[in-house]
Amino acid sequence: MKSIRKNPVGALLYDYGMITAGAVLYVFALKVFITPMQIPSGGIAGLALLCNYILGLPFGVVTIVMNVPLLLFGYKMLGRDFFFKTLYMTVLSSVLTDLAGFLPAYDGDILLAALFGGIIKGVGFGLVIRSGGTAGGSDVISKYIFRKRSIPIGTTNMTLNVCVLLMSAFFLKSIESLFYGIITQYVVSVVMDHIIYGSDVQKEAMIITSKPDEISQAVLSELRHGVTAIEGKGMYTGQERTILLVVIRRHETNQLKKLILNIDEGAFMMLSDTSEVLGRGFKHMKID
């Protein structure tokens, strides 16, 4: 697989293959779980579904028509490769949706439909975005914001899509549909972020201490992680302080806390999640 992706043609075929798989999963989730239960979706797809539910208009055609302005925006702002991959995903998924009437419609519990529809749709969208495209609609805006502000795509999608969900609930006159739509969209965003960024969430610790040498030595010897010292100054006291930066695995958090507490009870530590750690002691650095 790696050798195929090192070749430009092989890499292109791989990306479009993943986008095709993502489109198939998306259409499956839509036709089997989401549409039969009239669960609203966000973004352009949500507006197209609303037109389908209320006016009976073909979902695929409406999706393509609504996506044209955003695709042009994507071409101008995000580049040629992004444009053609997104165009391929939009057209393929729209055509497949209108042709996939043979798929069996799930008619069981609506909550299960919302959950499984969200999981499958999230996997599909994640594959598409990892391959350099989007499903069109709000995904174009989300990817643009991610490139400019590094805000996770799933998080931005969730925010943008709530407005469409509210509109769908209003026209469908069903507050329950809003709740199920939010559940589905939340599951989509979580699964999508997991597919795009992976599950390598670790902890980054910034430690302000009067005993930097002792803590550094303890981290190096007991946790076997590297430590970076940054010289700083407390603006309230005017004193020079050393800030230690260290990345640890999640299960090592309590061990680090105990280690610092035993050496310097007055230390100040900030812990934050870091979505991916590459390098010695963690994941090998590579391009997906």
Short mmCIF file of the C-alpha atoms (twelve columns), coordinates in Angstrom:
data_MODEL
# 
_entry.id   MODEL 
# 
loop_
_atom_site.group_PDB 
_atom_site.id 
_atom_site.type_symbol 
_atom_site.label_atom_id 
_atom_site.label_alt_id 
_atom_site.label_comp_id 
_atom_site.label_asym_id 
_atom_site.label_seq_id 
_atom_site.Cartn_x 
_atom_site.Cartn_y 
_atom_site.Cartn_z 
_atom_site.pdbx_PDB_model_num 
ATOM 1   C CA . MET A 1   0.000   0.000  0.000   1 
ATOM 2   C CA . LYS A 2   2.823   2.417  0.882   1 
ATOM 3   C CA . SER A 3   4.607   1.702  -2.424  1 
ATOM 4   C CA . ILE A 4   1.417   2.449  -4.348  1 
ATOM 5   C CA . ARG A 5   0.964   5.804  -2.620  1 
ATOM 6   C CA . LYS A 6   4.575   6.843  -3.327  1 
ATOM 7   C CA . ASN A 7   3.745   6.810  -7.031  1 
ATOM 8   C CA . PRO A 8   1.813   9.977  -8.084  1 
ATOM 9   C CA . VAL A 9   -0.660  8.008  -10.209 1 
ATOM 10  C CA . GLY A 10  -1.051  5.347  -7.513  1 
ATOM 11  C CA . ALA A 11  -1.606  8.040  -4.867  1 
ATOM 12  C CA . LEU A 12  -4.271  9.688  -7.025  1 
ATOM 13  C CA . LEU A 13  -6.051  6.375  -7.620  1 
ATOM 14  C CA . TYR A 14  -5.850  5.580  -3.904  1 
ATOM 15  C CA . ASP A 15  -7.387  8.939  -2.970  1 
ATOM 16  C CA . TYR A 16  -10.238 8.598  -5.446  1 
ATOM 17  C CA . GLY A 17  -10.780 5.009  -4.332  1 
ATOM 18  C CA . MET A 18  -11.150 6.186  -0.723  1 
ATOM 19  C CA . ILE A 19  -13.518 8.960  -1.826  1 
ATOM 20  C CA . THR A 20  -15.590 6.373  -3.712  1 
ATOM 21  C CA . ALA A 21  -15.744 4.175  -0.599  1 
ATOM 22  C CA . GLY A 22  -16.728 7.208  1.474   1 
ATOM 23  C CA . ALA A 23  -19.504 8.091  -0.979  1 
ATOM 24  C CA . VAL A 24  -20.882 4.550  -0.867  1 
ATOM 25  C CA . LEU A 25  -20.917 4.550  2.956   1 
ATOM 26  C CA . TYR A 26  -22.594 7.964  3.029   1 
ATOM 27  C CA . VAL A 27  -25.330 6.889  0.601   1 
ATOM 28  C CA . PHE A 28  -25.855 3.649  2.543   1 
ATOM 29  C CA . ALA A 29  -26.318 5.568  5.814   1 
ATOM 30  C CA . LEU A 30  -28.646 8.030  4.119   1 
ATOM 31  C CA . LYS A 31  -30.894 5.547  2.324   1 
ATOM 32  C CA . VAL A 32  -31.020 2.804  4.961   1 
ATOM 33  C CA . PHE A 33  -31.134 4.734  8.251   1 
ATOM 34  C CA . ILE A 34  -31.544 8.502  7.898   1 
ATOM 35  C CA . THR A 35  -34.069 9.147  5.125   1 
ATOM 36  C CA . PRO A 36  -36.592 6.408  6.069   1 
ATOM 37  C CA . MET A 37  -36.871 7.863  9.589   1 
ATOM 38  C CA . GLN A 38  -36.958 11.470 8.320   1 
ATOM 39  C CA . ILE A 39  -33.981 12.335 10.509  1 
ATOM 40  C CA . PRO A 40  -32.813 15.824 9.501   1 
ATOM 41  C CA . SER A 41  -29.213 16.467 8.493   1 
ATOM 42  C CA . GLY A 42  -27.114 19.600 8.534   1 
ATOM 43  C CA . GLY A 43  -25.572 21.656 5.758   1 
ATOM 44  C CA . ILE A 44  -26.529 21.506 2.096   1 
ATOM 45  C CA . ALA A 45  -27.467 17.844 2.443   1 
ATOM 46  C CA . GLY A 46  -29.916 18.805 5.183   1 
ATOM 47  C CA . LEU A 47  -31.518 21.455 2.984   1 
ATOM 48  C CA . ALA A 48  -31.734 18.971 0.105   1 
ATOM 49  C CA . LEU A 49  -33.317 16.374 2.403   1 
ATOM 50  C CA . LEU A 50  -35.818 18.957 3.593   1 
ATOM 51  C CA . CYS A 51  -36.775 19.689 -0.023  1 
ATOM 52  C CA . ASN A 52  -37.156 15.946 -0.552  1 
ATOM 53  C CA . TYR A 53  -39.294 15.436 2.571   1 
ATOM 54  C CA . ILE A 54  -41.602 18.416 1.922   1 
ATOM 55  C CA . LEU A 55  -41.634 18.921 -1.859  1 
ATOM 56  C CA . GLY A 56  -40.594 15.480 -3.081  1 
ATOM 57  C CA . LEU A 57  -37.700 16.934 -5.104  1 
ATOM 58  C CA . PRO A 58  -34.887 14.486 -6.000  1 
ATOM 59  C CA . PHE A 59  -32.190 14.719 -3.342  1 
ATOM 60  C CA . GLY A 60  -29.267 14.275 -5.734  1 
ATOM 61  C CA . VAL A 61  -30.280 16.996 -8.185  1 
ATOM 62  C CA . VAL A 62  -31.009 19.521 -5.432  1 
ATOM 63  C CA . THR A 63  -27.666 18.741 -3.773  1 
ATOM 64  C CA . ILE A 64  -25.700 19.393 -6.958  1 
ATOM 65  C CA . VAL A 65  -27.536 22.659 -7.703  1 
ATOM 66  C CA . MET A 66  -27.029 23.996 -4.166  1 
ATOM 67  C CA . ASN A 67  -23.370 23.018 -4.114  1 
ATOM 68  C CA . VAL A 68  -22.324 24.957 -7.215  1 
ATOM 69  C CA . PRO A 69  -21.548 28.301 -5.457  1 
ATOM 70  C CA . LEU A 70  -19.650 26.571 -2.625  1 
ATOM 71  C CA . LEU A 71  -17.661 24.446 -5.061  1 
ATOM 72  C CA . LEU A 72  -16.628 27.587 -6.933  1 
ATOM 73  C CA . PHE A 73  -15.585 29.098 -3.607  1 
ATOM 74  C CA . GLY A 74  -13.626 25.938 -2.825  1 
ATOM 75  C CA . TYR A 75  -11.841 26.096 -6.179  1 
ATOM 76  C CA . LYS A 76  -10.791 29.695 -5.631  1 
ATOM 77  C CA . MET A 77  -9.785  29.377 -1.979  1 
ATOM 78  C CA . LEU A 78  -8.565  25.783 -1.569  1 
ATOM 79  C CA . GLY A 79  -7.121  24.810 -4.918  1 
ATOM 80  C CA . ARG A 80  -7.612  22.628 -7.964  1 
ATOM 81  C CA . ASP A 81  -7.010  19.242 -6.342  1 
ATOM 82  C CA . PHE A 82  -9.505  19.959 -3.561  1 
ATOM 83  C CA . PHE A 83  -12.081 21.212 -6.066  1 
ATOM 84  C CA . PHE A 84  -12.018 18.141 -8.298  1 
ATOM 85  C CA . LYS A 85  -12.074 15.679 -5.395  1 
ATOM 86  C CA . THR A 86  -15.015 17.488 -3.815  1 
ATOM 87  C CA . LEU A 87  -16.789 17.726 -7.174  1 
ATOM 88  C CA . TYR A 88  -16.291 13.974 -7.669  1 
ATOM 89  C CA . MET A 89  -17.660 13.200 -4.206  1 
ATOM 90  C CA . THR A 90  -20.647 15.533 -4.639  1 
ATOM 91  C CA . VAL A 91  -21.671 14.229 -8.055  1 
ATOM 92  C CA . LEU A 92  -21.034 10.550 -7.213  1 
ATOM 93  C CA . SER A 93  -22.931 10.616 -3.903  1 
ATOM 94  C CA . SER A 94  -25.810 12.587 -5.441  1 
ATOM 95  C CA . VAL A 95  -26.188 10.168 -8.362  1 
ATOM 96  C CA . LEU A 96  -25.875 7.114  -6.126  1 
ATOM 97  C CA . THR A 97  -28.492 8.497  -3.748  1 
ATOM 98  C CA . ASP A 98  -31.080 8.884  -6.510  1 
ATOM 99  C CA . LEU A 99  -30.238 5.421  -7.899  1 
ATOM 100 C CA . ALA A 100 -30.081 3.544  -4.586  1 
ATOM 101 C CA . GLY A 101 -33.804 2.983  -4.140  1 
ATOM 102 C CA . PHE A 102 -33.180 -0.774 -3.998  1 
ATOM 103 C CA . LEU A 103 -31.499 -0.531 -0.584  1 
ATOM 104 C CA . PRO A 104 -33.686 -1.848 2.261   1 
ATOM 105 C CA . ALA A 105 -35.047 0.844  4.579   1 
ATOM 106 C CA . TYR A 106 -34.560 0.274  8.299   1 
ATOM 107 C CA . ASP A 107 -37.906 0.529  10.119  1 
ATOM 108 C CA . GLY A 108 -36.882 -0.227 13.700  1 
ATOM 109 C CA . ASP A 109 -36.001 2.075  16.577  1 
ATOM 110 C CA . ILE A 110 -35.319 5.654  15.477  1 
ATOM 111 C CA . LEU A 111 -32.560 6.130  18.074  1 
ATOM 112 C CA . LEU A 112 -30.662 3.146  16.674  1 
ATOM 113 C CA . ALA A 113 -31.159 4.594  13.198  1 
ATOM 114 C CA . ALA A 114 -29.706 7.915  14.362  1 
ATOM 115 C CA . LEU A 115 -26.692 6.231  15.984  1 
ATOM 116 C CA . PHE A 116 -25.818 3.746  13.240  1 
ATOM 117 C CA . GLY A 117 -26.587 6.251  10.500  1 
ATOM 118 C CA . GLY A 118 -24.259 8.731  12.216  1 
ATOM 119 C CA . ILE A 119 -21.450 6.181  12.624  1 
ATOM 120 C CA . ILE A 120 -21.520 5.018  8.996   1 
ATOM 121 C CA . LYS A 121 -21.899 8.549  7.658   1 
ATOM 122 C CA . GLY A 122 -19.028 9.757  9.856   1 
ATOM 123 C CA . VAL A 123 -16.717 7.003  8.587   1 
ATOM 124 C CA . GLY A 124 -17.634 7.878  5.010   1 
ATOM 125 C CA . PHE A 125 -17.026 11.593 5.466   1 
ATOM 126 C CA . GLY A 126 -13.781 10.893 7.346   1 
ATOM 127 C CA . LEU A 127 -12.412 8.820  4.442   1 
ATOM 128 C CA . VAL A 128 -13.318 11.557 1.981   1 
ATOM 129 C CA . ILE A 129 -11.666 14.338 3.984   1 
ATOM 130 C CA . ARG A 130 -8.529  12.286 4.706   1 
ATOM 131 C CA . SER A 131 -8.197  11.839 0.950   1 
ATOM 132 C CA . GLY A 132 -8.234  15.580 0.320   1 
ATOM 133 C CA . GLY A 133 -11.864 16.217 -0.577  1 
ATOM 134 C CA . THR A 134 -15.119 16.971 1.192   1 
ATOM 135 C CA . ALA A 135 -18.766 16.087 0.781   1 
ATOM 136 C CA . GLY A 136 -19.408 19.636 -0.381  1 
ATOM 137 C CA . GLY A 137 -21.746 22.041 1.368   1 
ATOM 138 C CA . SER A 138 -20.631 23.141 4.810   1 
ATOM 139 C CA . ASP A 139 -17.627 20.800 4.578   1 
ATOM 140 C CA . VAL A 140 -16.046 23.247 2.134   1 
ATOM 141 C CA . ILE A 141 -16.352 26.043 4.686   1 
ATOM 142 C CA . SER A 142 -15.193 23.755 7.503   1 
ATOM 143 C CA . LYS A 143 -12.059 22.690 5.672   1 
ATOM 144 C CA . TYR A 144 -11.279 26.308 4.776   1 
ATOM 145 C CA . ILE A 145 -11.573 27.315 8.449   1 
ATOM 146 C CA . PHE A 146 -9.413  24.335 9.454   1 
ATOM 147 C CA . ARG A 147 -6.650  25.469 7.096   1 
ATOM 148 C CA . LYS A 148 -6.840  29.061 8.302   1 
ATOM 149 C CA . ARG A 149 -7.565  28.579 12.033  1 
ATOM 150 C CA . SER A 150 -6.799  24.877 12.760  1 
ATOM 151 C CA . ILE A 151 -10.294 24.396 14.198  1 
ATOM 152 C CA . PRO A 152 -11.301 20.701 13.891  1 
ATOM 153 C CA . ILE A 153 -13.496 20.065 10.874  1 
ATOM 154 C CA . GLY A 154 -16.042 18.017 12.841  1 
ATOM 155 C CA . THR A 155 -16.432 20.791 15.434  1 
ATOM 156 C CA . THR A 156 -17.037 23.458 12.786  1 
ATOM 157 C CA . ASN A 157 -19.478 21.185 10.986  1 
ATOM 158 C CA . MET A 158 -21.467 20.654 14.171  1 
ATOM 159 C CA . THR A 159 -21.772 24.413 14.716  1 
ATOM 160 C CA . LEU A 160 -22.771 25.237 11.144  1 
ATOM 161 C CA . ASN A 161 -25.262 22.407 10.881  1 
ATOM 162 C CA . VAL A 162 -27.282 23.244 13.996  1 
ATOM 163 C CA . CYS A 163 -28.942 26.125 12.120  1 
ATOM 164 C CA . VAL A 164 -30.085 23.783 9.347   1 
ATOM 165 C CA . LEU A 165 -31.324 21.265 11.924  1 
ATOM 166 C CA . LEU A 166 -33.406 23.973 13.605  1 
ATOM 167 C CA . MET A 167 -34.877 24.957 10.242  1 
ATOM 168 C CA . SER A 168 -35.716 21.319 9.466   1 
ATOM 169 C CA . ALA A 169 -37.429 20.854 12.841  1 
ATOM 170 C CA . PHE A 170 -39.498 23.983 12.185  1 
ATOM 171 C CA . PHE A 171 -40.735 22.870 8.757   1 
ATOM 172 C CA . LEU A 172 -41.235 19.253 9.816   1 
ATOM 173 C CA . LYS A 173 -43.069 20.515 12.929  1 
ATOM 174 C CA . SER A 174 -41.286 17.953 15.088  1 
ATOM 175 C CA . ILE A 175 -39.058 18.807 18.026  1 
ATOM 176 C CA . GLU A 176 -38.164 15.114 18.293  1 
ATOM 177 C CA . SER A 177 -36.671 15.190 14.803  1 
ATOM 178 C CA . LEU A 178 -34.389 18.005 15.977  1 
ATOM 179 C CA . PHE A 179 -33.131 15.897 18.883  1 
ATOM 180 C CA . TYR A 180 -32.458 12.881 16.689  1 
ATOM 181 C CA . GLY A 181 -30.801 15.091 14.102  1 
ATOM 182 C CA . ILE A 182 -28.480 16.539 16.755  1 
ATOM 183 C CA . ILE A 183 -27.613 13.025 17.968  1 
ATOM 184 C CA . THR A 184 -26.790 11.923 14.431  1 
ATOM 185 C CA . GLN A 185 -24.745 15.035 13.708  1 
ATOM 186 C CA . TYR A 186 -22.805 14.700 16.968  1 
ATOM 187 C CA . VAL A 187 -21.972 11.076 16.210  1 
ATOM 188 C CA . VAL A 188 -20.903 12.066 12.686  1 
ATOM 189 C CA . SER A 189 -18.566 14.784 13.988  1 
ATOM 190 C CA . VAL A 190 -16.969 12.520 16.630  1 
ATOM 191 C CA . VAL A 191 -16.436 9.600  14.240  1 
ATOM 192 C CA . MET A 192 -15.231 11.922 11.486  1 
ATOM 193 C CA . ASP A 193 -12.632 13.582 13.733  1 
ATOM 194 C CA . HIS A 194 -11.509 10.112 14.868  1 
ATOM 195 C CA . ILE A 195 -11.008 8.981  11.269  1 
ATOM 196 C CA . ILE A 196 -9.254  12.210 10.232  1 
ATOM 197 C CA . TYR A 197 -7.002  12.814 13.221  1 
ATOM 198 C CA . GLY A 198 -6.699  9.286  14.645  1 
ATOM 199 C CA . SER A 199 -7.009  8.220  18.268  1 
ATOM 200 C CA . ASP A 200 -3.519  9.186  19.398  1 
ATOM 201 C CA . VAL A 201 -4.708  11.767 21.954  1 
ATOM 202 C CA . GLN A 202 -1.963  12.289 24.535  1 
ATOM 203 C CA . LYS A 203 -1.223  14.887 27.221  1 
ATOM 204 C CA . GLU A 204 0.970   17.943 26.974  1 
ATOM 205 C CA . ALA A 205 2.188   19.306 30.320  1 
ATOM 206 C CA . MET A 206 3.636   22.746 30.996  1 
ATOM 207 C CA . ILE A 207 5.224   22.866 34.442  1 
ATOM 208 C CA . ILE A 208 6.347   26.057 36.194  1 
ATOM 209 C CA . THR A 209 8.629   25.123 39.078  1 
ATOM 210 C CA . SER A 210 11.451  26.357 41.289  1 
ATOM 211 C CA . LYS A 211 13.110  22.930 41.009  1 
ATOM 212 C CA . PRO A 212 13.370  22.346 37.265  1 
ATOM 213 C CA . ASP A 213 16.514  20.187 37.392  1 
ATOM 214 C CA . GLU A 214 15.058  17.727 39.928  1 
ATOM 215 C CA . ILE A 215 11.732  17.392 38.092  1 
ATOM 216 C CA . SER A 216 13.434  17.047 34.712  1 
ATOM 217 C CA . GLN A 217 15.688  14.298 36.007  1 
ATOM 218 C CA . ALA A 218 12.731  12.461 37.545  1 
ATOM 219 C CA . VAL A 219 10.717  12.645 34.298  1 
ATOM 220 C CA . LEU A 220 13.705  11.443 32.270  1 
ATOM 221 C CA . SER A 221 14.496  8.537  34.574  1 
ATOM 222 C CA . GLU A 222 11.020  7.412  35.719  1 
ATOM 223 C CA . LEU A 223 8.757   8.267  32.777  1 
ATOM 224 C CA . ARG A 224 11.489  8.088  30.136  1 
ATOM 225 C CA . HIS A 225 10.186  11.098 28.224  1 
ATOM 226 C CA . GLY A 226 12.144  14.061 26.986  1 
ATOM 227 C CA . VAL A 227 11.827  17.441 28.689  1 
ATOM 228 C CA . THR A 228 12.303  20.895 27.178  1 
ATOM 229 C CA . ALA A 229 13.181  23.830 29.444  1 
ATOM 230 C CA . ILE A 230 11.939  27.318 28.545  1 
ATOM 231 C CA . GLU A 231 13.093  30.351 30.484  1 
ATOM 232 C CA . GLY A 232 10.271  32.667 31.570  1 
ATOM 233 C CA . LYS A 233 9.462   35.485 33.945  1 
ATOM 234 C CA . GLY A 234 6.561   35.834 36.359  1 
ATOM 235 C CA . MET A 235 5.138   39.276 35.602  1 
ATOM 236 C CA . TYR A 236 3.472   39.576 39.019  1 
ATOM 237 C CA . THR A 237 6.583   38.757 41.067  1 
ATOM 238 C CA . GLY A 238 9.195   39.751 38.529  1 
ATOM 239 C CA . GLN A 239 11.101  36.536 39.253  1 
ATOM 240 C CA . GLU A 240 12.800  34.410 36.613  1 
ATOM 241 C CA . ARG A 241 11.155  30.991 36.367  1 
ATOM 242 C CA . THR A 242 11.796  27.852 34.344  1 
ATOM 243 C CA . ILE A 243 8.938   26.301 32.383  1 
ATOM 244 C CA . LEU A 244 9.216   22.606 31.577  1 
ATOM 245 C CA . LEU A 245 7.442   21.216 28.542  1 
ATOM 246 C CA . VAL A 246 6.809   17.467 28.391  1 
ATOM 247 C CA . VAL A 247 4.467   15.200 26.405  1 
ATOM 248 C CA . ILE A 248 3.255   12.054 28.131  1 
ATOM 249 C CA . ARG A 249 0.799   9.273  27.437  1 
ATOM 250 C CA . ARG A 250 -2.671  9.606  28.951  1 
ATOM 251 C CA . HIS A 251 -2.202  6.757  31.421  1 
ATOM 252 C CA . GLU A 252 0.949   8.460  32.773  1 
ATOM 253 C CA . THR A 253 -0.903  11.585 33.956  1 
ATOM 254 C CA . ASN A 254 -1.310  10.548 37.599  1 
ATOM 255 C CA . GLN A 255 2.259   9.316  37.729  1 
ATOM 256 C CA . LEU A 256 3.491   12.728 36.562  1 
ATOM 257 C CA . LYS A 257 1.304   14.496 39.143  1 
ATOM 258 C CA . LYS A 258 2.685   12.348 41.978  1 
ATOM 259 C CA . LEU A 259 6.240   12.865 40.759  1 
ATOM 260 C CA . ILE A 260 5.870   16.661 40.756  1 
ATOM 261 C CA . LEU A 261 4.050   16.705 44.099  1 
ATOM 262 C CA . ASN A 262 6.871   14.769 45.770  1 
ATOM 263 C CA . ILE A 263 9.502   17.211 44.495  1 
ATOM 264 C CA . ASP A 264 7.803   20.624 44.466  1 
ATOM 265 C CA . GLU A 265 4.411   21.103 46.141  1 
ATOM 266 C CA . GLY A 266 4.339   24.711 44.926  1 
ATOM 267 C CA . ALA A 267 4.704   23.821 41.254  1 
ATOM 268 C CA . PHE A 268 2.131   25.053 38.760  1 
ATOM 269 C CA . MET A 269 1.133   22.660 35.965  1 
ATOM 270 C CA . MET A 270 -1.148  23.007 32.943  1 
ATOM 271 C CA . LEU A 271 -2.354  19.841 31.197  1 
ATOM 272 C CA . SER A 272 -3.940  19.817 27.758  1 
ATOM 273 C CA . ASP A 273 -4.885  17.214 25.166  1 
ATOM 274 C CA . THR A 274 -2.800  17.001 22.037  1 
ATOM 275 C CA . SER A 275 -4.481  15.238 19.133  1 
ATOM 276 C CA . GLU A 276 -1.414  13.593 17.633  1 
ATOM 277 C CA . VAL A 277 2.176   13.104 18.803  1 
ATOM 278 C CA . LEU A 278 4.831   12.230 16.243  1 
ATOM 279 C CA . GLY A 279 8.440   11.359 16.943  1 
ATOM 280 C CA . ARG A 280 10.631  9.264  19.187  1 
ATOM 281 C CA . GLY A 281 8.712   7.471  21.915  1 
ATOM 282 C CA . PHE A 282 5.351   7.961  20.199  1 
ATOM 283 C CA . LYS A 283 4.150   7.477  16.602  1 
ATOM 284 C CA . HIS A 284 6.463   7.291  13.628  1 
ATOM 285 C CA . MET A 285 6.204   10.467 11.559  1 
ATOM 286 C CA . LYS A 286 4.555   9.843  8.179   1 
ATOM 287 C CA . ILE A 287 2.100   11.405 5.767   1 
ATOM 288 C CA . ASP A 288 -1.272  9.660  5.461   1 
# 
